[in-house]
Coordinates of N, CA, C and O in Angstrom, one line a residue:
M1 N 109.6 -7.2 180.9 CA 109.7 -5.9 180.2 C 110.5 -5.0 181.0 O 110.3 -4.8 182.2
A2 N 111.5 -4.3 180.4 CA 112.4 -3.4 181.1 C 111.6 -2.1 181.4 O 110.7 -1.7 180.8
P3 N 112.0 -1.5 182.5 CA 111.3 -0.3 182.9 C 111.6 0.8 181.9 O 112.6 0.8 181.2
L4 N 110.6 1.7 181.7 CA 110.7 2.8 180.7 C 111.7 3.8 181.3 O 111.8 4.1 182.5
P5 N 112.4 4.5 180.4 CA 113.4 5.5 180.8 C 112.6 6.7 181.2 O 111.4 6.9 180.8
P6 N 113.2 7.6 182.0 CA 112.5 8.8 182.4 C 112.3 9.7 181.2 O 113.0 9.6 180.1
L7 N 111.3 10.6 181.2 CA 110.9 11.4 180.1 C 111.8 12.6 179.9 O 111.6 13.4 179.0
A8 N 112.7 12.8 180.9 CA 113.7 13.9 180.8 C 115.0 13.4 181.5 O 114.9 12.5 182.3
T9 N 116.1 14.1 181.2 CA 117.4 13.7 181.7 C 117.8 14.7 182.8 O 117.3 15.8 182.9
V10 N 118.8 14.3 183.6 CA 119.3 15.2 184.6 C 119.9 16.4 184.0 O 119.8 17.5 184.5
A11 N 120.6 16.2 182.8 CA 121.2 17.3 182.1 C 120.1 18.3 181.7 O 120.3 19.5 181.8
E12 N 119.0 17.8 181.2 CA 117.9 18.7 180.8 C 117.3 19.4 182.1 O 117.0 20.6 182.0
L13 N 117.3 18.7 183.2 CA 116.8 19.3 184.4 C 117.7 20.5 184.9 O 117.3 21.5 185.3
E14 N 119.0 20.3 184.7 CA 120.0 21.3 185.1 C 119.8 22.5 184.2 O 119.9 23.7 184.7
K15 N 119.6 22.3 182.9 CA 119.3 23.5 182.0 C 118.0 24.2 182.5 O 118.0 25.4 182.5
W16 N 117.0 23.4 182.8 CA 115.7 23.9 183.2 C 115.9 24.8 184.5 O 115.2 25.8 184.6
L17 N 116.7 24.3 185.4 CA 116.9 25.0 186.6 C 117.9 26.1 186.5 O 118.2 26.9 187.4
Q18 N 118.6 26.2 185.3 CA 119.6 27.2 185.0 C 120.8 27.1 186.0 O 121.2 28.1 186.6
V19 N 121.3 25.9 186.2 CA 122.4 25.6 187.1 C 123.5 25.0 186.2 O 123.3 24.5 185.2
D20 N 124.7 25.0 186.7 CA 125.9 24.5 186.0 C 125.7 22.9 185.9 O 125.1 22.3 186.8
P21 N 126.2 22.3 184.8 CA 126.2 20.9 184.7 C 126.9 20.2 185.9 O 127.9 20.6 186.3
G22 N 126.2 19.2 186.4 CA 126.7 18.5 187.6 C 126.3 19.1 188.9 O 126.6 18.6 190.0
A23 N 125.6 20.3 188.9 CA 125.3 21.0 190.1 C 124.1 20.3 190.8 O 123.9 20.4 192.0
A24 N 123.2 19.7 190.1 CA 122.0 19.1 190.7 C 122.4 17.8 191.4 O 123.3 17.1 191.0
P25 N 121.8 17.5 192.6 CA 122.1 16.3 193.3 C 121.7 15.1 192.4 O 120.5 14.8 192.2
Q26 N 122.7 14.4 191.8 CA 122.4 13.5 190.7 C 121.4 12.3 191.2 O 120.5 12.1 190.4
G27 N 121.7 11.7 192.3 CA 120.8 10.6 192.7 C 119.4 11.0 193.0 O 118.4 10.4 192.5
A28 N 119.2 12.2 193.7 CA 117.9 12.7 194.0 C 117.2 13.1 192.7 O 116.0 12.9 192.5
A29 N 117.9 13.8 191.8 CA 117.4 14.3 190.6 C 116.9 13.1 189.7 O 115.8 13.1 189.1
Q30 N 117.7 12.0 189.6 CA 117.4 10.9 188.8 C 116.1 10.2 189.3 O 115.2 9.8 188.6
L31 N 116.1 10.0 190.7 CA 114.9 9.4 191.3 C 113.7 10.2 191.1 O 112.6 9.7 190.7
A32 N 113.8 11.6 191.3 CA 112.6 12.5 191.1 C 112.2 12.4 189.6 O 110.9 12.4 189.4
L33 N 113.1 12.3 188.7 CA 112.7 12.2 187.2 C 112.0 10.9 187.0 O 111.0 10.9 186.2
D34 N 112.4 9.8 187.6 CA 111.7 8.6 187.4 C 110.3 8.6 188.0 O 109.3 8.2 187.4
V35 N 110.2 9.2 189.2 CA 108.9 9.3 189.8 C 107.9 10.2 189.0 O 106.8 9.9 188.7
A36 N 108.4 11.4 188.6 CA 107.6 12.3 187.8 C 107.2 11.7 186.5 O 106.1 11.9 186.1
S37 N 108.1 11.0 185.9 CA 107.8 10.4 184.6 C 106.7 9.3 184.8 O 105.8 9.2 183.9
G38 N 106.8 8.6 185.9 CA 105.7 7.6 186.2 C 104.4 8.3 186.4 O 103.3 7.8 185.9
L39 N 104.4 9.4 187.1 CA 103.1 10.1 187.3 C 102.5 10.6 186.0 O 101.3 10.6 185.8
V40 N 103.4 11.2 185.2 CA 102.9 11.7 183.9 C 102.4 10.6 183.0 O 101.3 10.7 182.4
R41 N 103.1 9.5 182.9 CA 102.6 8.4 182.1 C 101.3 7.8 182.7 O 100.4 7.5 181.9
G42 N 101.2 7.8 184.0 CA 99.9 7.3 184.6 C 98.8 8.2 184.3 O 97.7 7.8 184.0
E43 N 99.0 9.5 184.4 CA 97.9 10.5 184.2 C 97.5 10.5 182.8 O 96.3 10.6 182.4
A44 N 98.5 10.4 181.9 CA 98.2 10.5 180.4 C 97.7 9.1 179.9 O 97.2 9.1 178.8
R45 N 98.0 8.1 180.7 CA 97.8 6.7 180.2 C 98.5 6.4 178.9 O 97.9 5.9 178.0
C46 N 99.7 6.9 178.8 CA 100.5 6.8 177.6 C 102.0 6.7 178.0 O 102.5 7.4 178.8
P47 N 102.7 5.7 177.4 CA 104.1 5.5 177.7 C 105.0 6.5 177.1 O 106.2 6.6 177.4
F48 N 104.6 7.2 176.0 CA 105.4 8.1 175.3 C 106.7 7.4 174.7 O 107.8 7.9 174.8
T49 N 106.4 6.3 174.1 CA 107.5 5.5 173.4 C 106.8 5.0 172.1 O 105.6 5.1 171.9
V50 N 107.7 4.5 171.2 CA 107.2 3.9 170.0 C 107.0 2.4 170.3 O 107.9 1.8 170.8
R51 N 105.9 1.8 169.8 CA 105.7 0.4 170.1 C 104.8 -0.2 168.9 O 104.1 0.5 168.2
D52 N 104.9 -1.5 168.8 CA 104.1 -2.2 167.8 C 102.9 -2.9 168.6 O 103.1 -3.4 169.7
S53 N 101.7 -2.9 168.0 CA 100.6 -3.5 168.6 C 99.8 -4.3 167.6 O 99.9 -4.0 166.4
T54 N 99.1 -5.3 168.0 CA 98.1 -6.0 167.2 C 96.9 -6.1 168.1 O 96.9 -6.5 169.3
A55 N 95.7 -5.8 167.5 CA 94.5 -5.8 168.2 C 93.3 -6.0 167.3 O 93.3 -5.6 166.1
S56 N 92.3 -6.7 167.8 CA 91.0 -6.8 167.1 C 90.2 -5.5 167.5 O 89.9 -5.3 168.6
L57 N 89.9 -4.7 166.5 CA 89.2 -3.4 166.7 C 87.9 -3.4 166.0 O 87.7 -4.0 164.9
P58 N 86.9 -2.6 166.6 CA 85.6 -2.5 165.9 C 85.6 -1.7 164.7 O 86.4 -0.7 164.6
V59 N 84.8 -2.1 163.7 CA 84.6 -1.3 162.5 C 83.4 -0.4 162.7 O 82.3 -1.0 163.0
V60 N 83.6 0.9 162.7 CA 82.5 1.8 163.0 C 82.4 2.8 161.8 O 83.4 3.5 161.5
D61 N 81.2 2.8 161.2 CA 81.0 3.7 160.0 C 82.1 3.5 159.0 O 82.5 4.4 158.4
G62 N 82.5 2.3 158.8 CA 83.5 2.0 157.7 C 84.9 2.3 158.1 O 85.8 2.2 157.2
T63 N 85.1 2.6 159.3 CA 86.5 2.9 159.7 C 86.9 2.1 160.9 O 86.1 1.7 161.7
V64 N 88.2 2.1 161.1 CA 88.9 1.4 162.3 C 89.8 2.4 162.8 O 90.6 3.0 162.1
T65 N 89.8 2.6 164.2 CA 90.6 3.7 164.8 C 91.6 3.0 165.8 O 91.2 2.8 166.9
P66 N 92.8 2.7 165.4 CA 93.8 2.2 166.3 C 94.3 3.3 167.2 O 94.2 4.5 166.9
A67 N 94.9 2.9 168.4 CA 95.5 3.8 169.3 C 96.6 4.6 168.6 O 97.3 4.0 167.8
G68 N 96.8 5.8 168.9 CA 97.7 6.6 168.2 C 98.7 7.3 169.1 O 98.8 7.0 170.3
P69 N 99.5 8.2 168.5 CA 99.5 8.5 167.1 C 100.0 7.3 166.3 O 101.0 6.7 166.6
V70 N 99.3 7.1 165.2 CA 99.6 6.0 164.3 C 100.8 6.4 163.4 O 100.7 7.4 162.7
L71 N 101.9 5.6 163.4 CA 103.0 5.9 162.6 C 103.0 5.1 161.3 O 103.3 5.6 160.2
S72 N 102.5 3.9 161.3 CA 102.4 3.0 160.1 C 101.4 1.9 160.5 O 101.2 1.5 161.6
V73 N 100.9 1.3 159.4 CA 100.0 0.1 159.6 C 100.7 -1.0 158.8 O 100.9 -0.8 157.6
Q74 N 101.0 -2.1 159.4 CA 101.6 -3.3 158.7 C 100.6 -4.1 158.0 O 100.8 -4.6 156.9
S75 N 99.4 -4.4 158.7 CA 98.4 -5.2 158.1 C 97.0 -5.0 158.7 O 96.9 -4.5 159.8
V76 N 96.0 -5.3 157.8 CA 94.6 -5.2 158.2 C 94.0 -6.5 157.8 O 94.1 -6.9 156.6
T77 N 93.3 -7.2 158.7 CA 92.7 -8.5 158.4 C 91.2 -8.4 158.8 O 90.9 -8.0 159.9
V78 N 90.4 -8.8 157.8 CA 88.9 -8.9 158.1 C 88.4 -10.3 157.8 O 88.7 -10.8 156.7
A79 N 87.7 -10.9 158.7 CA 87.2 -12.2 158.5 C 88.2 -13.2 158.1 O 88.0 -14.0 157.2
G80 N 89.4 -13.1 158.6 CA 90.5 -14.0 158.3 C 91.2 -13.8 157.0 O 92.2 -14.4 156.7
E81 N 90.8 -12.7 156.3 CA 91.5 -12.4 155.0 C 92.4 -11.2 155.2 O 91.9 -10.1 155.7
D82 N 93.7 -11.3 154.9 CA 94.6 -10.2 154.9 C 94.2 -9.2 153.7 O 94.2 -9.7 152.6
L83 N 93.9 -8.0 154.0 CA 93.5 -7.0 153.0 C 94.8 -6.5 152.3 O 95.8 -6.3 153.0
N84 N 94.7 -6.2 151.0 CA 95.9 -5.6 150.4 C 95.7 -4.1 150.5 O 94.6 -3.6 150.9
A85 N 96.8 -3.4 150.2 CA 96.8 -1.9 150.4 C 95.7 -1.1 149.7 O 95.3 0.0 150.1
S86 N 95.2 -1.7 148.6 CA 94.1 -1.0 147.9 C 92.7 -1.2 148.5 O 91.8 -0.5 148.1
Q87 N 92.7 -2.0 149.6 CA 91.4 -2.3 150.2 C 91.2 -1.4 151.5 O 90.2 -1.5 152.2
W88 N 92.2 -0.6 151.9 CA 92.1 0.2 153.0 C 93.0 1.4 152.8 O 93.9 1.4 152.0
D89 N 92.7 2.5 153.5 CA 93.4 3.8 153.4 C 93.6 4.3 154.8 O 92.7 4.3 155.6
L90 N 94.8 4.8 155.1 CA 95.1 5.4 156.4 C 95.2 6.9 156.2 O 96.0 7.4 155.4
E91 N 94.4 7.6 157.0 CA 94.4 9.1 156.9 C 94.2 9.6 158.3 O 93.2 9.2 159.0
D92 N 95.1 10.4 158.8 CA 95.0 11.0 160.1 C 94.7 10.0 161.2 O 94.0 10.2 162.1
G93 N 95.4 8.8 161.1 CA 95.4 7.8 162.2 C 94.1 7.0 162.1 O 93.9 6.1 163.0
V94 N 93.3 7.1 161.1 CA 92.1 6.3 161.0 C 92.2 5.5 159.7 O 92.5 6.0 158.6
I95 N 91.8 4.2 159.8 CA 91.8 3.3 158.6 C 90.4 3.3 158.1 O 89.4 2.9 158.7
A96 N 90.3 3.7 156.8 CA 89.0 3.6 156.1 C 89.0 2.4 155.2 O 90.0 2.2 154.4
L97 N 88.0 1.5 155.3 CA 87.9 0.3 154.5 C 87.2 0.6 153.2 O 86.3 1.5 153.1
S98 N 87.6 -0.1 152.2 CA 87.1 0.1 150.8 C 85.6 -0.4 150.8 O 85.2 -1.2 151.6
R99 N 84.9 0.0 149.8 CA 83.5 -0.4 149.6 C 83.4 -1.9 149.5 O 82.5 -2.5 150.0
S100 N 84.3 -2.5 148.7 CA 84.3 -4.0 148.6 C 84.4 -4.7 149.9 O 83.8 -5.8 150.1
V101 N 85.2 -4.2 150.8 CA 85.3 -4.8 152.1 C 84.0 -4.5 153.0 O 83.5 -5.4 153.7
L102 N 83.5 -3.3 152.9 CA 82.3 -2.9 153.6 C 81.1 -3.7 153.2 O 80.2 -3.9 154.0
D103 N 81.0 -4.1 152.0 CA 79.9 -4.9 151.5 C 79.7 -6.2 152.3 O 78.7 -6.8 152.3
R104 N 80.8 -6.7 152.9 CA 80.8 -7.9 153.7 C 80.3 -7.6 155.1 O 80.1 -8.5 155.9
R105 N 80.1 -6.4 155.4 CA 79.5 -5.9 156.7 C 80.4 -6.4 157.9 O 79.9 -7.1 158.8
P106 N 81.7 -6.1 157.8 CA 82.5 -6.6 158.9 C 82.3 -5.8 160.2 O 81.9 -4.6 160.2
R107 N 82.4 -6.5 161.3 CA 82.2 -5.9 162.6 C 83.5 -5.6 163.3 O 83.6 -4.7 164.1
R108 N 84.6 -6.4 162.9 CA 85.9 -6.2 163.5 C 87.0 -6.4 162.5 O 86.8 -7.0 161.5
A109 N 88.1 -5.8 162.8 CA 89.3 -5.9 161.9 C 90.5 -6.1 162.8 O 90.6 -5.5 163.9
V110 N 91.4 -7.1 162.5 CA 92.6 -7.2 163.2 C 93.7 -6.4 162.5 O 93.9 -6.5 161.4
V111 N 94.2 -5.5 163.3 CA 95.2 -4.5 162.8 C 96.5 -4.7 163.5 O 96.6 -4.8 164.7
K112 N 97.6 -4.7 162.7 CA 99.0 -4.6 163.2 C 99.5 -3.2 162.8 O 99.5 -2.9 161.7
W113 N 99.9 -2.5 163.9 CA 100.4 -1.1 163.6 C 101.5 -0.7 164.5 O 101.7 -1.3 165.6
R114 N 102.2 0.3 164.1 CA 103.3 1.0 164.9 C 102.7 2.3 165.3 O 102.2 3.1 164.5
H115 N 102.9 2.7 166.6 CA 102.3 3.9 167.1 C 103.1 4.5 168.3 O 103.9 3.7 168.9
G116 N 102.9 5.7 168.6 CA 103.5 6.3 169.8 C 104.4 7.5 169.4 O 104.1 8.2 168.4
Y117 N 105.3 7.8 170.2 CA 106.1 9.0 170.1 C 107.6 8.7 170.0 O 108.2 8.1 171.0
A118 N 108.3 9.1 168.9 CA 109.7 8.8 168.8 C 110.5 9.8 169.7 O 111.5 9.4 170.2
T119 N 110.0 11.0 169.9 CA 110.6 11.9 170.9 C 109.5 12.3 171.9 O 108.3 12.4 171.5
V120 N 109.8 12.6 173.1 CA 108.9 13.1 174.1 C 108.3 14.5 173.7 O 109.2 15.4 173.4
P121 N 107.0 14.7 173.6 CA 106.5 16.0 173.2 C 107.0 17.1 174.2 O 107.1 16.8 175.4
A122 N 107.3 18.2 173.7 CA 107.9 19.3 174.5 C 107.0 19.6 175.7 O 107.5 19.9 176.8
D123 N 105.7 19.7 175.6 CA 104.8 20.0 176.7 C 104.9 18.9 177.8 O 104.9 19.2 179.0
V124 N 105.0 17.7 177.4 CA 105.1 16.6 178.4 C 106.5 16.7 179.1 O 106.5 16.6 180.4
K125 N 107.5 16.9 178.4 CA 108.9 17.1 179.0 C 108.8 18.3 180.0 O 109.4 18.2 181.1
G126 N 108.2 19.3 179.6 CA 108.1 20.5 180.5 C 107.3 20.2 181.8 O 107.7 20.7 182.9
I127 N 106.3 19.4 181.7 CA 105.5 19.0 182.9 C 106.4 18.2 183.8 O 106.4 18.4 185.1
V128 N 107.1 17.3 183.3 CA 108.0 16.4 184.1 C 109.1 17.3 184.8 O 109.3 17.2 186.0
L129 N 109.7 18.2 184.0 CA 110.7 19.1 184.6 C 110.2 20.0 185.6 O 110.8 20.3 186.6
D130 N 109.0 20.6 185.4 CA 108.4 21.5 186.4 C 108.1 20.7 187.7 O 108.4 21.2 188.8
A131 N 107.6 19.5 187.6 CA 107.3 18.7 188.8 C 108.5 18.4 189.6 O 108.5 18.5 190.8
V132 N 109.6 18.1 188.9 CA 110.9 17.8 189.6 C 111.5 19.0 190.1 O 112.0 19.0 191.2
A133 N 111.4 20.1 189.4 CA 112.0 21.4 189.8 C 111.4 21.8 191.2 O 112.1 22.3 192.0
R134 N 110.1 21.6 191.3 CA 109.4 22.0 192.5 C 110.0 21.3 193.7 O 110.2 21.8 194.8
A135 N 110.3 20.0 193.5 CA 110.8 19.2 194.6 C 112.3 19.4 194.9 O 112.7 19.5 196.0
I136 N 113.1 19.7 193.8 CA 114.5 19.9 193.9 C 114.8 21.3 194.5 O 115.7 21.4 195.4
V137 N 114.0 22.3 194.2 CA 114.3 23.6 194.7 C 113.9 23.7 196.1 O 114.5 24.5 196.9
N138 N 113.0 22.9 196.6 CA 112.5 22.9 198.0 C 112.6 21.5 198.6 O 111.6 20.9 199.0
P139 N 113.9 21.0 198.7 CA 114.0 19.6 199.2 C 113.6 19.4 200.6 O 113.3 18.2 201.0
R140 N 113.6 20.4 201.4 CA 113.2 20.2 202.8 C 111.7 20.5 203.0 O 111.2 20.5 204.1
Y141 N 110.9 20.7 201.9 CA 109.5 20.9 201.9 C 109.1 22.0 202.9 O 108.1 21.9 203.6
L142 N 109.8 23.1 202.8 CA 109.5 24.3 203.6 C 108.3 25.0 203.0 O 108.1 25.1 201.8
R143 N 107.4 25.6 203.9 CA 106.3 26.4 203.4 C 106.8 27.8 203.2 O 106.5 28.5 202.2
Q144 N 107.7 28.3 204.1 CA 108.2 29.7 204.0 C 109.6 29.7 204.6 O 109.9 29.0 205.6
E145 N 110.5 30.5 204.0 CA 111.8 30.6 204.5 C 112.2 32.1 204.4 O 111.9 32.8 203.5
S146 N 112.8 32.6 205.5 CA 113.3 34.0 205.6 C 114.8 34.0 205.9 O 115.2 33.3 206.8
T147 N 115.5 34.9 205.2 CA 116.9 35.1 205.5 C 117.1 36.6 205.4 O 117.0 37.2 204.4
G148 N 117.3 37.3 206.6 CA 117.4 38.7 206.6 C 116.2 39.4 206.1 O 115.1 39.1 206.5
Q149 N 116.3 40.2 205.1 CA 115.2 40.9 204.5 C 114.5 40.1 203.4 O 113.5 40.6 202.8
R150 N 115.1 39.0 203.0 CA 114.6 38.2 201.9 C 113.6 37.1 202.5 O 114.0 36.4 203.4
S151 N 112.4 37.0 201.9 CA 111.5 36.0 202.3 C 111.0 35.2 201.1 O 110.7 35.9 200.1
L152 N 110.8 33.9 201.2 CA 110.4 33.1 200.1 C 109.3 32.2 200.6 O 109.4 31.5 201.6
T153 N 108.2 32.2 199.9 CA 107.0 31.3 200.2 C 106.8 30.4 199.1 O 106.8 30.8 197.9
F154 N 106.7 29.1 199.4 CA 106.5 28.0 198.4 C 105.1 27.7 198.3 O 104.3 27.7 199.3
A155 N 104.6 27.3 197.1 CA 103.3 26.8 196.9 C 103.1 25.4 197.5 O 104.1 24.7 197.7
T156 N 101.9 25.0 197.9 CA 101.7 23.7 198.5 C 102.1 22.6 197.6 O 102.4 21.5 198.0
E157 N 102.0 22.8 196.2 CA 102.4 21.8 195.3 C 103.9 21.4 195.4 O 104.3 20.4 194.8
S158 N 104.7 22.3 196.0 CA 106.1 22.0 196.0 C 106.5 21.0 197.1 O 107.7 20.7 197.3
F159 N 105.5 20.5 197.8 CA 105.8 19.6 198.9 C 106.2 18.2 198.5 O 106.7 17.4 199.3
T160 N 105.9 17.7 197.3 CA 106.3 16.4 196.9 C 106.4 16.5 195.3 O 106.0 17.5 194.7
V161 N 107.0 15.4 194.8 CA 107.0 15.3 193.3 C 105.5 15.0 193.0 O 105.1 13.9 193.2
S162 N 104.8 15.9 192.5 CA 103.4 15.7 192.2 C 103.0 16.6 191.0 O 103.7 17.5 190.5
L163 N 101.8 16.3 190.4 CA 101.3 17.1 189.3 C 100.2 18.0 189.8 O 99.4 17.6 190.6
S164 N 100.2 19.2 189.3 CA 99.1 20.2 189.6 C 97.9 19.8 188.8 O 98.0 19.0 187.8
Q165 N 96.8 20.3 189.2 CA 95.6 20.1 188.4 C 95.7 20.6 187.0 O 95.3 19.9 186.0
L166 N 96.3 21.7 186.8 CA 96.5 22.3 185.4 C 97.4 21.3 184.6 O 97.1 21.1 183.4
E167 N 98.5 20.8 185.2 CA 99.3 19.8 184.5 C 98.5 18.5 184.1 O 98.6 18.0 183.0
A168 N 97.7 18.0 185.1 CA 96.9 16.9 184.8 C 95.9 17.1 183.7 O 95.7 16.3 182.8
D169 N 95.3 18.3 183.7 CA 94.4 18.7 182.6 C 95.1 18.7 181.2 O 94.6 18.3 180.2
K170 N 96.4 19.2 181.2 CA 97.1 19.3 179.9 C 97.4 17.9 179.4 O 97.5 17.7 178.2
L171 N 97.6 16.9 180.3 CA 97.9 15.6 179.8 C 96.7 14.8 179.3 O 96.9 13.8 178.7
Q172 N 95.5 15.3 179.5 CA 94.3 14.6 179.0 C 94.3 14.4 177.5 O 93.8 13.4 177.0
R173 N 94.9 15.3 176.8 CA 94.9 15.2 175.3 C 95.7 14.0 174.8 O 95.6 13.6 173.7
Y174 N 96.6 13.4 175.7 CA 97.4 12.2 175.3 C 96.7 10.9 175.6 O 97.3 9.9 175.3
R175 N 95.6 10.9 176.3 CA 94.9 9.7 176.7 C 94.4 8.9 175.5 O 94.0 9.6 174.5
P176 N 94.5 7.6 175.5 CA 93.9 6.8 174.4 C 92.5 7.2 174.1 O 91.7 7.4 175.0
G177 N 92.2 7.4 172.9 CA 90.8 7.7 172.5 C 90.6 9.2 172.3 O 89.6 9.7 171.8
A178 N 91.5 10.0 172.9 CA 91.4 11.5 172.7 C 91.7 11.8 171.3 O 92.6 11.3 170.7
R179 N 90.9 12.7 170.7 CA 91.1 13.1 169.3 C 91.4 14.6 169.4 O 90.9 15.4 170.3
F180 N 92.1 15.1 168.4 CA 92.5 16.5 168.4 C 91.8 17.3 167.3 O 91.6 16.8 166.2
G181 N 91.4 18.5 167.6 CA 90.8 19.4 166.7 C 91.4 20.7 166.9 O 92.2 20.9 167.8
P182 N 90.9 21.7 166.2 CA 91.5 23.1 166.3 C 91.3 23.6 167.7 O 92.0 24.5 168.2
M183 N 90.3 23.1 168.5 CA 90.0 23.7 169.8 C 90.4 22.7 170.9 O 90.0 22.8 172.0
G184 N 91.3 21.7 170.5 CA 91.7 20.8 171.5 C 91.1 19.4 171.4 O 90.8 19.0 170.3
R185 N 90.8 18.8 172.5 CA 90.2 17.4 172.5 C 88.7 17.5 172.0 O 88.0 18.3 172.4
I186 N 88.4 16.6 171.1 CA 87.0 16.4 170.6 C 86.6 15.0 170.7 O 87.4 14.1 170.7
S187 N 85.3 14.7 170.8 CA 84.8 13.4 170.8 C 84.6 13.0 169.4 O 84.4 13.8 168.5
G188 N 84.5 11.7 169.2 CA 84.2 11.2 167.8 C 84.8 9.9 167.6 O 85.0 9.1 168.5
R189 N 85.2 9.7 166.3 CA 85.8 8.4 165.9 C 86.8 7.9 166.9 O 87.7 8.5 167.4

């Protein structure tokens, strides 16, 4: 399997840093973007790509919940029988089985579906760019620098390409099984 591309580009980083195109150290910026993208994917437990999956999933309260965001469902199979489209319904990433299927009391369903992100969500891209900007702006990992009357103090988070606790908390909503409601992550189906 080929490595996943970074979640942001060097050109986007240069815009983020408000520098001229080509001004960022290309090799260091690319490596930092790769590292930050890996950290974000690991924390979110999400690759932020579109992919196809097949899995045997539990039927709970007449529904099946594949990993999302669900873009489409190719097939649903219960007890070796491929269900037709009238025997299940997809709404908000959850597959509801029809009464005729539920009468068989299925415990599991094999689902083939397409899921993920066609484009990187803006908040995820921002987290990657922020993490890289901290490292690029302070490449010598200085805590404080003074030049004449100007003094600059860096936060301790700027010492490596890393995620702050706030950034890690923001990525929790992308973890598999996280559900969204008006107030953020909710438990449930």
